[in-house]
Amino acid sequence: EAEVAQSPRYKITEKSQAVAFWCDPISGHATLYWYRQILGQGPELLVQFQDESVVDDSQLPKDRFSAERLKGVDSTLKIQPAELGDSAMYLCASSLEAGVLSSYNEQFFGPGTRLTVL
Amino acid sequence: GDSVTQMEGPVTLSEEACLTINCTYTATGYPSLFWYVQYPGEGLQLLLKATKADDKGSNKGFEATYRKETTSFHLEKGSVQVSDSAVYFCALSDRTGANSKLTFGKGITLSVRP
């Protein structure tokens, strides 16, 4: 069964360091999402890609976070510099193309990367 | 903006007890509604969904009905099992063009004891 892959599964870093997370969506899925889940809360969208284009990054803290999906397949989320408040689970999800005329397409989630900033 | 409110947890039940987890929502359009489940050490999985008013989603013995008049999507199961122990998230997707993000509630932890 096809799955969304994420790495690493766990990351511990010190504040002010740079960290990067990688996501490989299900093959053929044009839409890719990065969510952040703080302990005890529900996931919140950071950025949504359609192929290689950003659809929504309104909640992405752009002074320290960046995301790219250069070839419209896998994606990298980077934080530089990391802060204590960035400790959370970072989830990647993918779905079939979210076009204007299409009905809702299920989002499939990866296992997440748990980040701890010391 | 869109929001989802779930009842406070955690919830602890004995096996075979009835389960109801309340969920209400606020949205500007006509959202699709979802329940996701997160088992220990695993990623989020879609449990069930409903895309329009009065639709009933069902899966693995769980049910939820899209109630537009009360803006609710309560999750129910008649007889819970130990294997149902997990965190449950209510969510909505209020499509605006190509933006199809999910808005989640805070989640509720369910523990079922033998």
CSV table of C-alpha atoms in Angstrom, one decimal:
chain,number,residue,atom,x,y,z
A,1,GLU,CA,0.0,0.0,0.0
A,2,ALA,CA,1.4,3.4,-1.0
A,3,GLU,CA,2.4,5.7,1.9
A,4,VAL,CA,3.7,9.1,2.6
A,5,ALA,CA,7.3,8.9,3.7
A,6,GLN,CA,8.9,11.4,6.1
A,7,SER,CA,12.4,11.6,7.5
A,8,PRO,CA,13.8,11.9,10.0
A,9,ARG,CA,11.2,10.5,12.4
A,10,TYR,CA,12.9,12.3,15.4
A,11,LYS,CA,15.1,15.3,15.5
A,12,ILE,CA,16.7,17.0,18.6
A,13,THR,CA,18.5,20.3,18.0
A,14,GLU,CA,19.6,23.3,20.0
A,15,LYS,CA,18.0,26.6,19.5
A,16,SER,CA,19.5,28.8,16.8
A,17,GLN,CA,20.5,25.7,14.8
A,18,ALA,CA,19.1,24.9,11.4
A,19,VAL,CA,16.9,21.8,10.8
A,20,ALA,CA,15.3,20.3,7.7
A,21,PHE,CA,12.6,17.8,7.2
A,22,TRP,CA,11.9,15.7,4.1
A,23,CYS,CA,8.6,14.4,2.7
A,24,ASP,CA,7.9,12.0,-0.2
A,25,PRO,CA,4.2,12.0,-1.1
A,26,ILE,CA,2.3,9.1,-2.6
A,27,SER,CA,3.1,8.7,-6.3
A,28,GLY,CA,0.8,10.7,-8.5
A,29,HIS,CA,-0.4,13.1,-5.8
A,30,ALA,CA,-0.1,16.6,-7.0
A,31,THR,CA,-1.0,18.3,-3.7
A,32,LEU,CA,1.3,18.3,-0.7
A,33,TYR,CA,0.7,19.8,2.7
A,34,TRP,CA,2.9,20.5,5.7
A,35,TYR,CA,1.1,20.7,9.1
A,36,ARG,CA,2.5,21.5,12.5
A,37,GLN,CA,1.0,19.7,15.6
A,38,ILE,CA,1.9,21.2,18.9
A,39,LEU,CA,1.5,18.7,21.8
A,40,GLY,CA,-2.2,18.6,22.9
A,41,GLN,CA,-3.4,20.5,19.9
A,42,GLY,CA,-4.7,19.6,16.4
A,43,PRO,CA,-2.5,20.0,13.4
A,44,GLU,CA,-2.4,23.4,11.7
A,45,LEU,CA,-1.5,24.0,8.1
A,46,LEU,CA,1.9,25.6,7.4
A,47,VAL,CA,2.0,25.4,3.6
A,48,GLN,CA,0.1,23.8,0.7
A,49,PHE,CA,1.7,23.0,-2.7
A,50,GLN,CA,0.0,22.2,-5.9
A,51,ASP,CA,2.7,20.6,-8.0
A,52,GLU,CA,5.7,22.9,-7.4
A,53,SER,CA,3.6,26.0,-6.7
A,54,VAL,CA,2.6,27.3,-3.3
A,55,VAL,CA,-1.1,27.6,-2.9
A,56,ASP,CA,-1.3,28.8,0.7
A,57,ASP,CA,1.6,29.7,3.0
A,58,SER,CA,-0.3,32.3,5.1
A,59,GLN,CA,0.5,30.6,8.4
A,60,LEU,CA,4.2,29.9,7.6
A,61,PRO,CA,6.5,32.0,9.7
A,62,LYS,CA,8.5,33.2,6.8
A,63,ASP,CA,11.2,34.9,8.8
A,64,ARG,CA,12.5,31.5,9.8
A,65,PHE,CA,10.6,28.8,7.9
A,66,SER,CA,11.0,27.9,4.3
A,67,ALA,CA,9.5,25.2,2.1
A,68,GLU,CA,10.2,24.0,-1.4
A,69,ARG,CA,9.0,21.4,-3.8
A,70,LEU,CA,11.2,22.0,-6.7
A,71,LYS,CA,10.2,19.2,-9.1
A,72,GLY,CA,6.7,18.9,-7.8
A,73,VAL,CA,7.4,15.6,-6.1
A,74,ASP,CA,9.2,15.5,-2.8
A,75,SER,CA,9.4,18.5,-0.5
A,76,THR,CA,11.7,19.9,2.2
A,77,LEU,CA,10.7,22.1,5.1
A,78,LYS,CA,13.5,24.1,6.8
A,79,ILE,CA,13.7,26.1,10.0
A,80,GLN,CA,16.6,28.5,10.5
A,81,PRO,CA,17.2,29.4,13.3
A,82,ALA,CA,15.1,27.0,15.4
A,83,GLU,CA,13.5,28.4,18.5
A,84,LEU,CA,12.2,26.6,21.7
A,85,GLY,CA,8.6,27.2,20.6
A,86,ASP,CA,9.2,25.2,17.4
A,87,SER,CA,9.1,21.9,19.3
A,88,ALA,CA,6.3,20.0,17.7
A,89,MET,CA,5.3,17.2,15.4
A,90,TYR,CA,5.6,18.2,11.7
A,91,LEU,CA,3.2,16.2,9.5
A,92,CYS,CA,3.3,15.9,5.8
A,93,ALA,CA,0.2,14.9,3.8
A,94,SER,CA,-0.6,14.4,0.1
A,95,SER,CA,-3.7,14.1,-2.0
A,96,LEU,CA,-4.8,13.9,-5.6
A,97,GLU,CA,-5.0,17.3,-7.4
A,98,ALA,CA,-7.1,19.8,-5.5
A,99,GLY,CA,-8.5,21.5,-8.6
A,100,VAL,CA,-11.4,24.0,-8.5
A,101,LEU,CA,-13.9,21.6,-10.1
A,102,SER,CA,-12.8,18.5,-8.3
A,103,SER,CA,-14.5,17.0,-5.3
A,104,TYR,CA,-12.7,16.6,-2.0
A,105,ASN,CA,-9.7,14.3,-2.3
A,106,GLU,CA,-8.6,12.5,0.9
A,107,GLN,CA,-5.4,13.7,2.5
A,108,PHE,CA,-3.0,10.9,3.4
A,109,PHE,CA,-0.7,11.6,6.3
A,110,GLY,CA,2.9,10.5,6.9
A,111,PRO,CA,4.1,9.4,10.3
A,112,GLY,CA,5.5,12.8,11.1
A,113,THR,CA,8.8,14.2,12.4
A,114,ARG,CA,9.0,15.0,16.1
A,115,LEU,CA,11.2,18.0,16.6
A,116,THR,CA,12.6,18.9,20.1
A,117,VAL,CA,14.5,22.2,20.4
A,118,LEU,CA,16.7,22.4,23.5
B,1,GLY,CA,-12.4,32.1,10.1
B,2,ASP,CA,-13.1,28.4,10.2
B,3,SER,CA,-12.9,26.6,13.5
B,4,VAL,CA,-13.7,23.2,15.1
B,5,THR,CA,-14.5,22.7,18.7
B,6,GLN,CA,-14.3,19.3,20.4
B,7,MET,CA,-15.4,18.3,23.8
B,8,GLU,CA,-12.8,18.3,26.5
B,9,GLY,CA,-11.0,15.1,27.3
B,10,PRO,CA,-9.6,12.6,28.1
B,11,VAL,CA,-12.3,10.0,28.0
B,12,THR,CA,-12.0,6.6,29.7
B,13,LEU,CA,-14.5,3.9,29.1
B,14,SER,CA,-14.9,0.2,29.8
B,15,GLU,CA,-15.0,-2.2,26.9
B,16,GLU,CA,-18.4,-2.5,25.3
B,17,ALA,CA,-19.6,0.9,26.6
B,18,CYS,CA,-21.2,3.5,24.3
B,19,LEU,CA,-19.2,6.3,23.0
B,20,THR,CA,-20.2,9.9,22.0
B,21,ILE,CA,-17.6,12.5,21.2
B,22,ASN,CA,-19.0,16.0,20.5
B,23,CYS,CA,-17.8,18.2,17.7
B,24,THR,CA,-19.2,21.5,16.5
B,25,TYR,CA,-17.9,23.8,13.7
B,26,THR,CA,-17.9,27.3,12.4
B,27,ALA,CA,-17.4,27.8,8.6
B,28,THR,CA,-18.3,30.5,6.1
B,29,GLY,CA,-19.2,28.1,3.2
B,30,TYR,CA,-20.4,24.5,2.9
B,31,PRO,CA,-17.6,22.4,4.4
B,32,SER,CA,-16.9,18.8,4.2
B,33,LEU,CA,-16.5,17.2,7.7
B,34,PHE,CA,-14.1,14.5,8.9
B,35,TRP,CA,-13.1,12.4,11.8
B,36,TYR,CA,-9.4,11.4,11.9
B,37,VAL,CA,-7.8,8.9,14.3
B,38,GLN,CA,-4.3,8.7,15.5
B,39,TYR,CA,-3.2,5.4,17.1
B,40,PRO,CA,-0.2,5.5,19.4
B,41,GLY,CA,3.0,5.9,17.4
B,42,GLU,CA,1.2,6.2,14.1
B,43,GLY,CA,0.2,9.0,11.7
B,44,LEU,CA,-3.3,10.4,11.2
B,45,GLN,CA,-5.8,8.2,9.4
B,46,LEU,CA,-9.2,9.2,8.0
B,47,LEU,CA,-11.9,7.4,10.0
B,48,LEU,CA,-15.0,8.7,8.2
B,49,LYS,CA,-16.3,11.7,6.3
B,50,ALA,CA,-19.5,13.5,5.2
B,51,THR,CA,-19.6,16.0,2.4
B,52,LYS,CA,-23.0,17.5,2.7
B,53,ALA,CA,-25.8,18.1,5.2
B,54,ASP,CA,-27.6,15.0,6.5
B,55,ASP,CA,-24.9,12.7,5.2
B,56,LYS,CA,-23.9,10.0,7.6
B,57,GLY,CA,-20.3,8.8,7.5
B,58,SER,CA,-19.5,5.3,8.9
B,59,ASN,CA,-16.5,3.0,9.3
B,60,LYS,CA,-15.4,0.3,11.8
B,61,GLY,CA,-18.6,0.7,13.8
B,62,PHE,CA,-18.2,4.4,14.2
B,63,GLU,CA,-20.8,6.8,12.8
B,64,ALA,CA,-21.3,10.6,12.5
B,65,THR,CA,-24.1,12.6,10.9
B,66,TYR,CA,-23.5,16.1,9.3
B,67,ARG,CA,-26.1,18.3,11.1
B,68,LYS,CA,-26.1,21.7,9.4
B,69,GLU,CA,-28.9,23.1,11.6
B,70,THR,CA,-26.8,22.5,14.8
B,71,THR,CA,-23.4,22.8,13.0
B,72,SER,CA,-22.4,19.5,14.6
B,73,PHE,CA,-20.7,16.2,13.6
B,74,HIS,CA,-20.7,14.1,16.7
B,75,LEU,CA,-18.8,10.7,16.6
B,76,GLU,CA,-20.7,7.7,18.0
B,77,LYS,CA,-20.0,4.0,18.5
B,78,GLY,CA,-22.3,1.6,20.2
B,79,SER,CA,-19.7,-0.7,21.7
B,80,VAL,CA,-16.1,0.3,22.1
B,81,GLN,CA,-13.1,-2.1,22.1
B,82,VAL,CA,-9.7,-1.8,23.7
B,83,SER,CA,-8.3,-1.4,20.2
B,84,ASP,CA,-10.2,1.8,19.8
B,85,SER,CA,-7.9,3.6,22.2
B,86,ALA,CA,-6.5,6.5,20.3
B,87,VAL,CA,-6.7,10.2,19.8
B,88,TYR,CA,-9.7,11.4,17.7
B,89,PHE,CA,-9.7,14.6,15.7
B,90,CYS,CA,-12.7,16.3,14.2
B,91,ALA,CA,-11.9,18.4,11.1
B,92,LEU,CA,-13.4,20.4,8.3
B,93,SER,CA,-12.4,21.4,4.8
B,94,ASP,CA,-14.0,24.5,3.5
B,95,ARG,CA,-12.8,24.6,-0.2
B,96,THR,CA,-11.9,28.0,-1.5
B,97,GLY,CA,-10.5,27.5,-5.1
B,98,ALA,CA,-7.5,25.3,-4.9
B,99,ASN,CA,-7.1,25.7,-1.2
B,100,SER,CA,-8.3,22.5,0.5
B,101,LYS,CA,-6.6,22.7,3.9
B,102,LEU,CA,-8.0,20.8,6.8
B,103,THR,CA,-8.9,22.7,10.0
B,104,PHE,CA,-8.7,20.5,13.0
B,105,GLY,CA,-10.1,20.5,16.5
B,106,LYS,CA,-7.8,19.9,19.5
B,107,GLY,CA,-8.4,16.2,19.6
B,108,ILE,CA,-9.6,14.0,22.4
B,109,THR,CA,-7.8,11.0,23.9
B,110,LEU,CA,-10.0,7.9,24.3
B,111,SER,CA,-8.8,5.1,26.6
B,112,VAL,CA,-10.8,1.8,26.7
B,113,ARG,CA,-10.1,-0.5,29.5
B,114,PRO,CA,-10.8,-4.3,29.4
